[in-house]
C-alpha positions as MATLAB code, in Angstrom:
seq = 'XXXXXXXXXXXXXXXXXXXXXXXXXXXXXXXXXXXXXXXXXXXXXXXXXXXXXXXXXXXXXXXXXXXXXXXXXXXXXXXXXXXXXXXXXXXXXXXXXXXXXXXXXXXXXXXXXXXXXXXXXXXXXXXXXXXXXXXXXXXXXXXXXXXXXXXXXXXXXXXXXXXXXXXXXXXXXXXXXXXXXXXXXXXXXXXXXXXXXXXXXXXXXXXXXXXXXXXXXXXXXXXXXXXXXXXXXXXXXXXXXXXXXXXXXXXXXXXXXXXXXXXXXXXXXXXXXXXXXXXXXXXXXXXXXXXXXXXXXXXXXXXXXXXXXXXXXXXXXXXXXXXXXXXXXXXXXXXXXXXXXXXXXXXXXXXXXXXXXXXXXXXXXXXXXXXXXXXXXXXXXXXXXXXXXXXXXXXXXXXXXXXXXXXXXXXXXXXXXXXXXXXXXXXXXXXXXXXXXXXXXXXXXXXXXXXXXXXXXXXXXXXXXXXXXXXXXXXXXXXXXXXXXXXXXXXXXXXXXXXXXXXXXXXXXXXXXXXXXXXXXXXXXXXXXXXXXXXXXXXX';
ca = [
      95.220   24.884  -69.058;
      92.603   25.093  -71.812;
      91.483   28.433  -73.514;
      88.922   29.011  -76.586;
      87.095   32.462  -77.414;
      83.899   33.222  -79.196;
      81.548   36.173  -79.949;
      78.248   37.553  -78.722;
      77.002   41.302  -78.828;
      75.566   43.208  -76.076;
      73.006   46.123  -77.202;
      73.332   49.465  -75.680;
      69.557   50.930  -76.955;
      69.087   49.843  -80.404;
      73.127   49.728  -81.145;
      75.168   46.911  -80.691;
      79.166   46.213  -79.352;
      80.453   42.882  -80.304;
      81.614   41.560  -76.828;
      84.439   38.544  -77.196;
      83.487   35.230  -74.658;
      86.510   33.910  -73.442;
      86.441   30.392  -71.366;
      89.796   29.675  -69.738;
      90.168   25.818  -67.659;
      92.483   25.542  -65.054;
      93.020   22.753  -62.867;
      91.580   22.944  -59.357;
      88.275   22.811  -57.739;
      85.409   22.592  -60.163;
      83.692   25.919  -60.120;
      82.105   28.235  -62.773;
      83.034   31.871  -62.209;
      81.408   34.548  -64.769;
      82.762   37.784  -64.814;
      82.570   41.202  -67.119;
      79.762   43.091  -65.818;
      77.009   40.670  -66.258;
      73.509   41.633  -65.162;
      71.150   39.018  -63.106;
      69.653   37.106  -66.316;
      73.213   36.628  -67.758;
      74.706   35.194  -64.283;
      72.088   32.680  -64.143;
      73.148   31.715  -67.544;
      76.145   29.341  -65.863;
      73.025   26.881  -64.677;
      71.387   26.932  -68.258;
      74.510   26.609  -69.926;
      75.668   23.616  -67.549;
      72.437   21.711  -68.161;
      72.321   22.105  -71.615;
      75.933   20.789  -72.417;
      75.237   17.798  -70.280;
      71.743   17.433  -72.000;
      73.163   17.842  -75.264;
      75.548   14.333  -74.973;
      78.294   16.547  -74.138;
      81.073   16.343  -71.199;
      81.094   19.145  -68.741;
      84.742   20.141  -67.669;
      85.248   18.977  -63.983;
      87.992   22.300  -63.496;
      87.901   25.404  -62.437;
      86.004   27.461  -65.200;
      86.221   31.100  -65.979;
      84.529   32.532  -68.306;
      85.039   36.634  -69.375;
      83.247   38.875  -71.269;
      85.289   41.636  -73.141;
      85.344   44.692  -73.129;
      84.551   44.290  -69.031;
      83.786   47.762  -69.202;
      80.238   47.826  -71.234;
      77.203   46.234  -69.248;
      75.888   43.126  -70.749;
      72.422   42.428  -70.364;
      70.174   39.538  -71.158;
      69.944   35.676  -71.945;
      71.426   36.004  -75.421;
      75.028   35.155  -74.893;
      74.206   31.617  -73.810;
      75.459   30.116  -76.858;
      78.604   31.936  -77.143;
      79.380   30.571  -73.717;
      78.453   27.438  -74.200;
      80.489   27.420  -77.449;
      83.645   28.785  -75.596;
      83.472   26.087  -72.654;
      83.233   23.340  -75.157;
      86.493   25.126  -77.388;
      88.292   25.183  -73.941;
      87.296   21.541  -73.104;
      88.559   20.569  -76.620;
      85.085   18.796  -77.403;
      85.082   21.343  -80.177;
      87.985   23.010  -82.171;
      88.500   26.382  -80.587;
      89.378   27.751  -84.409;
      86.230   26.862  -85.564;
      84.581   29.555  -83.007;
      86.952   32.024  -82.680;
      85.560   34.300  -85.478;
      81.740   33.214  -85.604;
      79.615   35.522  -83.612;
      76.389   33.537  -81.563;
      73.404   35.118  -80.591;
      70.470   32.760  -78.830;
      69.218   31.619  -75.104;
      69.751   28.207  -74.205;
      67.059   25.721  -72.309;
      67.853   23.655  -69.996;
      67.488   20.727  -72.756;
      69.943   22.129  -75.277;
      67.571   23.911  -77.152;
      68.184   27.370  -79.006;
      65.508   29.388  -77.953;
      65.235   33.225  -79.947;
      66.024   36.451  -78.240;
      65.112   40.085  -79.159;
      67.466   42.156  -80.960;
      68.692   40.186  -83.656;
      68.903   42.574  -86.558;
      70.714   45.359  -84.425;
      72.818   42.582  -83.075;
      74.035   41.235  -86.844;
      74.218   44.739  -88.264;
      77.043   45.678  -85.535;
      78.624   42.301  -86.310;
      78.675   43.122  -89.605;
      79.921   46.380  -89.209;
      82.659   45.046  -86.983;
      83.717   42.711  -89.955;
      82.342   39.495  -89.018;
      80.740   37.296  -91.556;
      79.648   34.258  -90.132;
      76.654   34.417  -87.604;
      74.908   31.325  -85.724;
      71.420   32.466  -84.380;
      68.052   30.507  -83.511;
      66.191   28.972  -86.202;
      63.081   31.707  -85.558;
      65.478   34.303  -86.087;
      67.228   33.543  -88.849;
      65.301   35.191  -91.428;
      65.712   38.527  -89.307;
      69.233   38.158  -89.396;
      69.658   37.193  -93.002;
      68.382   40.995  -93.943;
      71.808   41.805  -93.008;
      73.955   41.800  -96.339;
      77.203   40.095  -96.497;
      76.829   37.845  -93.695;
      76.343   34.103  -93.548;
      73.396   33.031  -91.320;
      73.096   29.961  -89.716;
      69.688   28.731  -87.735;
      69.984   26.163  -85.815;
      67.612   24.766  -83.923;
      69.558   23.083  -80.678;
      73.140   23.212  -79.283;
      73.598   19.783  -80.322;
      72.909   20.558  -84.042;
      75.679   23.268  -83.499;
      78.018   21.137  -82.168;
      77.689   18.261  -84.894;
      77.786   21.376  -87.790;
      81.016   22.893  -85.588;
      82.803   19.225  -85.640;
      81.476   18.489  -89.440;
      79.680   15.030  -87.856;
      75.734   14.423  -88.961;
      73.548   16.585  -88.022;
      70.984   15.387  -85.867;
      67.077   15.931  -86.392;
      65.573   18.074  -83.705;
      61.531   17.335  -83.655;
      59.568   20.316  -83.658;
      57.154   21.888  -81.108;
      54.063   20.200  -80.591;
      51.895   20.687  -83.803;
      48.648   22.286  -83.429;
      49.841   24.496  -80.346;
      51.225   27.652  -80.226;
      55.083   27.566  -80.289;
      56.513   28.417  -77.127;
      60.144   29.133  -78.355;
      58.684   32.317  -79.677;
      57.656   33.953  -76.662;
      60.447   35.283  -75.982;
      60.485   37.785  -79.033;
      57.546   39.574  -77.742;
      57.545   41.465  -74.431;
      53.898   40.867  -72.614;
      51.503   43.828  -72.566;
      52.906   45.231  -76.290;
      50.358   43.361  -78.329;
      48.012   45.110  -80.778;
      45.502   46.438  -78.139;
      48.189   48.708  -76.589;
      48.693   50.954  -79.783;
      52.409   50.004  -79.741;
      51.905   48.128  -83.160;
      51.679   48.879  -87.019;
      47.852   50.147  -87.673;
      47.549   47.528  -90.688;
      47.924   44.674  -88.409;
      44.730   44.741  -87.014;
      44.281   41.021  -86.678;
      40.962   41.066  -88.745;
      42.130   41.781  -91.805;
      40.715   44.837  -92.327;
      42.454   48.034  -93.010;
      40.910   51.674  -92.266;
      40.282   53.551  -95.524;
      39.999   57.311  -96.044;
      36.735   57.014  -97.554;
      35.236   55.753  -94.468;
      35.323   59.239  -93.344;
      32.406   61.534  -94.098;
      32.963   65.126  -95.266;
      35.898   66.638  -93.445;
      37.613   67.954  -96.813;
      40.048   70.681  -94.861;
      41.403   67.944  -92.444;
      41.710   65.182  -95.361;
      43.443   67.894  -97.164;
      45.953   68.452  -94.468;
      46.662   64.886  -93.688;
      47.394   64.791  -97.461;
      50.056   67.913  -96.913;
      50.987   66.085  -93.627;
      51.957   63.061  -95.415;
      53.463   64.175  -98.239;
      56.114   66.370  -97.088;
      56.391   64.944  -93.128;
      54.557   67.627  -91.431;
      53.340   67.760  -87.947;
      49.597   68.102  -87.249;
      46.912   68.911  -84.982;
      43.623   68.471  -85.165;
      41.399   70.169  -82.541;
      37.213   70.255  -82.939;
      34.427   68.641  -80.652;
      34.222   64.877  -79.620;
      32.737   62.776  -82.341;
      33.740   64.894  -85.235;
      36.297   62.096  -86.733;
      39.859   63.745  -85.275;
      40.807   59.506  -84.631;
      39.715   58.502  -88.114;
      42.078   60.820  -89.438;
      44.601   59.729  -87.568;
      44.442   56.466  -87.551;
      44.312   56.370  -92.045;
      47.407   58.507  -91.964;
      49.884   55.761  -91.792;
      47.973   53.631  -94.627;
      48.669   57.045  -96.718;
      52.457   57.323  -96.175;
      54.412   55.721  -98.913;
      56.157   51.834  -97.988;
      59.403   52.353  -96.628;
      62.917   52.338  -98.049;
      65.551   49.507  -97.387;
      67.360   51.751  -94.950;
      64.421   52.761  -93.355;
      62.720   49.502  -92.996;
      65.820   48.216  -91.328;
      66.214   51.318  -89.137;
      62.554   50.529  -87.852;
      62.962   46.957  -87.511;
      65.480   47.193  -85.634;
      63.833   49.508  -83.012;
      60.864   46.844  -83.027;
      63.147   44.053  -82.438;
      64.839   45.253  -79.410;
      61.381   46.881  -78.214;
      59.857   43.353  -78.353;
      57.038   44.642  -80.789;
      58.344   42.448  -83.855;
      55.489   40.168  -84.753;
      56.950   36.339  -85.468;
      57.085   35.439  -88.611;
      57.264   39.359  -90.257;
      61.176   39.726  -90.060;
      61.123   42.864  -91.846;
      58.870   46.087  -91.268;
      57.863   47.227  -94.411;
      55.115   50.021  -93.874;
      55.538   53.059  -91.723;
      54.203   52.423  -87.939;
      51.602   53.795  -86.125;
      51.938   54.189  -82.328;
      49.024   55.796  -80.163;
      49.923   55.736  -76.354;
      47.453   56.378  -73.753;
      47.429   60.183  -72.415;
      48.020   58.645  -68.734;
      51.704   57.684  -70.351;
      54.572   59.270  -68.340;
      57.663   61.019  -70.126;
      59.812   57.725  -69.942;
      57.017   55.679  -71.692;
      57.214   58.629  -74.554;
      60.820   59.463  -75.043;
      62.685   56.055  -73.379;
      63.748   55.081  -69.999;
      63.644   52.574  -67.563;
      65.384   50.812  -64.999;
      69.309   50.355  -66.402;
      69.810   50.522  -69.920;
      66.973   52.857  -71.511;
      65.042   50.897  -73.937;
      63.257   52.692  -76.561;
      59.857   55.026  -75.982;
      56.823   55.716  -78.134;
      58.926   58.494  -80.427;
      61.319   55.737  -81.167;
      58.633   52.901  -81.887;
      56.815   55.601  -84.014;
      60.146   56.338  -86.222;
      59.755   56.910  -89.641;
      55.908   56.588  -89.075;
      53.006   58.091  -87.212;
      52.770   59.172  -83.352;
      49.133   59.893  -82.379;
      48.303   61.609  -79.521;
      44.718   61.681  -78.865;
      43.182   63.953  -75.957;
      46.589   65.726  -76.194;
      45.749   68.233  -73.576;
      45.275   65.499  -71.111;
      49.010   64.319  -71.366;
      51.295   65.755  -68.490;
      53.128   68.944  -69.627;
      56.014   67.342  -68.276;
      55.778   64.662  -71.368;
      54.752   66.519  -74.183;
      57.700   68.943  -73.499;
      59.892   66.232  -73.545;
      58.743   65.884  -77.256;
      60.477   69.340  -78.665;
      63.924   68.103  -78.872;
      62.846   64.877  -81.001;
      60.723   67.056  -83.115;
      63.801   69.108  -84.434;
      66.462   66.638  -84.185;
      64.984   62.880  -85.183;
      66.472   61.679  -82.551;
      66.389   61.652  -78.796;
      68.985   61.245  -76.331;
      68.301   59.300  -73.153;
      70.825   59.951  -70.178;
      70.777   57.032  -67.066;
      72.800   56.330  -64.234;
      73.796   53.072  -66.378;
      74.705   55.082  -69.673;
      73.665   57.233  -72.480;
      71.468   55.732  -75.284;
      70.896   57.310  -78.452;
      67.830   56.331  -80.032;
      66.146   57.295  -83.341;
      62.875   59.122  -83.156;
      62.013   60.573  -86.407;
      58.166   60.448  -86.826;
      55.318   62.668  -87.647;
      53.091   63.678  -84.927;
      49.461   63.960  -84.730;
      47.889   65.899  -82.021;
      44.052   65.711  -81.297;
      42.181   67.976  -78.753;
      38.783   68.767  -78.097;
      38.419   73.002  -77.427;
      37.485   72.349  -73.794;
      36.917   70.211  -71.111;
      33.418   69.561  -72.091;
      34.026   69.807  -75.933;
      31.201   71.738  -76.864;
      33.425   75.311  -76.475;
      32.862   75.816  -80.528;
      29.455   74.498  -81.051;
      26.738   77.044  -81.527;
      23.649   76.123  -79.036;
      25.307   73.343  -77.432;
      25.370   74.709  -73.999;
      29.198   74.702  -72.838;
      29.496   75.847  -69.203;
      32.893   76.062  -68.987;
      34.097   79.243  -67.574;
      36.341   81.151  -69.714;
      39.755   80.800  -67.798;
      38.990   76.853  -67.549;
      38.755   77.037  -71.314;
      42.194   79.078  -71.406;
      43.762   76.834  -68.955;
      42.756   73.905  -70.900;
      43.949   74.981  -74.424;
      47.111   76.266  -72.768;
      48.346   72.816  -71.665;
      49.503   72.877  -75.170;
      52.377   74.901  -74.662;
      53.624   77.823  -76.999;
      56.932   76.021  -77.929;
      55.417   72.746  -78.866;
      52.669   74.423  -80.917;
      55.376   76.070  -82.941;
      56.913   72.871  -83.927;
      53.515   72.269  -85.656;
      53.409   72.907  -89.035;
      49.470   72.056  -89.717;
      46.602   73.467  -87.230;
      43.092   72.206  -88.316;
      39.713   72.445  -86.746;
      37.550   69.449  -87.456;
      33.483   70.748  -87.519;
      30.860   68.399  -87.133;
      29.669   66.061  -89.879;
      26.440   67.367  -91.364;
      23.707   65.157  -91.887;
      24.189   64.873  -95.711;
      27.769   63.605  -95.336;
      26.819   61.560  -92.696;
      23.937   59.689  -94.693;
      26.196   59.660  -97.534;
      24.654   62.256  -99.608;
      27.183   63.827 -100.505;
      29.262   61.056 -102.141;
      32.261   59.035 -100.563;
      35.600   60.754 -100.409;
      38.736   59.738 -102.261;
      39.798   56.318 -101.041;
      43.287   55.821  -99.146;
      44.990   54.137 -102.560;
      44.282   57.516 -104.489;
      45.543   59.855 -101.997;
      48.534   57.280 -101.233;
      49.495   57.687 -105.014;
      49.671   61.773 -104.886;
      51.493   61.500 -101.860;
      53.956   58.813 -103.652;
      54.287   61.112 -106.736;
      54.899   64.364 -104.447;
      57.425   62.682 -102.395;
      59.311   61.539 -105.626;
      59.057   65.091 -106.864;
      60.939   66.651 -103.263;
      63.470   63.690 -103.341;
      64.587   64.385 -106.600;
      65.078   68.481 -105.994;
      66.607   67.551 -102.438;
      69.409   64.644 -104.094;
      72.606   64.925 -103.163;
      71.435   66.392  -99.763;
      70.986   64.928  -96.543;
      67.273   65.508  -96.369;
      64.618   63.623  -98.140;
      61.321   65.344  -97.167;
      60.408   68.654  -97.144;
      60.070   69.060  -93.434;
      63.641   68.184  -92.854;
      65.035   71.247  -95.204;
      66.506   73.712  -93.013;
      65.451   77.219  -92.988;
      68.863   78.392  -94.211;
      68.895   76.605  -97.391;
      65.291   77.242  -98.108;
      65.825   80.756  -97.870;
      69.014   80.881  -99.836;
      68.837   77.935 -102.690;
      65.150   76.720 -102.631;
      63.414   80.062 -103.604;
      59.767   80.784 -104.221;
      58.137   82.766 -107.079;
      58.847   86.523 -107.117;
      56.513   88.253 -104.687;
      55.097   84.839 -102.786;
      56.038   85.570  -99.525;
      54.323   89.163  -99.004;
      51.793   87.773  -96.605;
      54.158   85.502  -94.769;
      56.388   88.401  -94.294;
      53.697   90.439  -93.022;
      52.565   88.206  -90.665;
      56.021   87.491  -89.204;
      56.205   91.526  -88.845;
      52.660   91.571  -87.059;
      54.214   88.882  -84.536;
      51.445   86.397  -85.801;
      54.759   84.196  -87.008;
      58.187   83.443  -85.285;
      61.479   83.128  -87.301;
      60.895   79.286  -87.093;
      57.116   79.566  -87.896;
      58.181   81.168  -90.943;
      60.411   78.317  -92.143;
      57.777   75.778  -91.151;
      55.534   77.649  -93.772;
      57.980   77.684  -96.265;
      58.364   73.815  -96.082;
      54.277   73.068  -96.576;
      54.356   75.705  -99.369;
      57.146   73.530 -100.933;
      54.793   70.216 -100.075;
      52.004   71.953 -101.493;
      53.191   72.993 -104.723;
      55.242   69.668 -104.909;
      51.242   67.805 -104.720;
      50.208   70.150 -107.683;
      52.830   69.212 -109.884;
      54.726   72.433 -109.451;
      58.639   73.581 -110.181;
      58.296   75.973 -106.798;
      55.752   77.542 -104.688;
      53.759   80.783 -105.583;
      51.298   83.315 -103.783;
      48.603   80.641 -103.202;
      50.579   77.925 -102.138;
      51.890   79.999  -99.284;
      48.191   80.961  -98.983;
      47.570   77.553  -98.328;
      50.684   76.912  -95.585;
      49.530   79.981  -94.098;
      45.825   78.996  -93.386;
      46.908   75.602  -92.156;
      49.354   76.968  -89.921;
      47.563   80.065  -88.400;
      44.079   79.151  -89.151;
      43.130   82.447  -90.490;
      40.828   82.029  -93.811;
      42.964   83.382  -96.768;
      40.287   82.768  -99.433;
      42.078   79.695 -101.111;
      40.439   76.703 -102.915;
      39.676   73.473 -100.432;
      41.930   71.486 -102.293;
      45.929   71.690 -102.122;
      47.115   73.268 -105.429;
      43.885   73.993 -107.174;
      43.246   76.423 -108.984;
];
């Protein structure tokens, strides 16, 4: 009787569970049994592995073969177990030394010719292996750069099963020809899910394909919305842009991700792990370093926003926008069920999706931008524009954004139509993205220094209790906010959010703590009521 084991990783959401792949050979009629709660694609690995082993020059054992995936209680899906199954079988057949593969994590799909094809989710799988104490990982050659992002792990990228057998047996490693030159690499097809390309809004805003990066200087006029955009980026505050069609709401939102500072190493790993599992990680770019931008269509379902699907839930738009921007254009056109599902992720920074196949916790700390017209025709706020929407229709349209959802939005700005002077450039171009992004980086650095030693990094994450007890404003600065609270204009959550925005405004102007004018700016940005403060955030 022959026995060998190798290791692989099963992904549950964006978290991995190390799976021990055990192979047992017994005398008897040749058969191949796979157990351990596999799905359809994993059951089919029996035929793929057998053909790959034979075509790699190794002999397939003509005995009763049983392959077990342990722990058997964890659902296992995908084709990434092929490489571990093949090595466990070859170890049981004594083609390779079983001790050589016992503590090696192997991830990859096998083609019938023995080539190792890349799979999605390599980064979270290797992270899980590293956390479990494994130090050696074998992955497809195309994803070796992604796996190498994990420190403390030795990564071997292989092009074929034949090469891996030679490495494990200390034999000369054969040369494998690359895929045909001048043609798209078919081996990378498994990394991208069809339908999640650049045109779907599920990709970083910087990856446009034509090399053009949207710049804030392209936006004509709109001083107050530009200020709100800067405050949102500096503090991570959610933003509502309302105004008639063609005023520039979408242009502003598309430029927000470029204003955000570059991701830290830990944030990059989090974002890359989600994008790798979702199948939108661009080949050749193993690490996402810029804030992502996700703009789903208003016909999106609740499952596509928060995550779901058949079997194990998959990341939704809120997870794809993790550490970046989630832009909901034409927000009132989204279903009320889908919009209200965003309430919990906006507060907690993660989403817990419960399905029959399991419960998955997905990261979802994003900056939400809503864009809305004032009425169905969009001309309600325009003087002499001929809006024919009855008042009841206008109220019903605006009520599609529920009060509890809007209460979680820190900044609410009216985007006015652009006048002729601004549109024709007579008023001069506004500040560029580079200039605004530099101020945002400085403001975030001040906030990070103040919040050092706490679990928060931006002002939008600070708890209300902390704001009211330790991070105190200047004396008398909250007088206007307290009056609004007594009048019912602000809720308790609204007061906390006003304080957070006030701290961000103070950070932008380099102050030690907010004063009355900073609170006035925050109140105006939240309520829309003019407070007589200057246009620039923190200007005097």
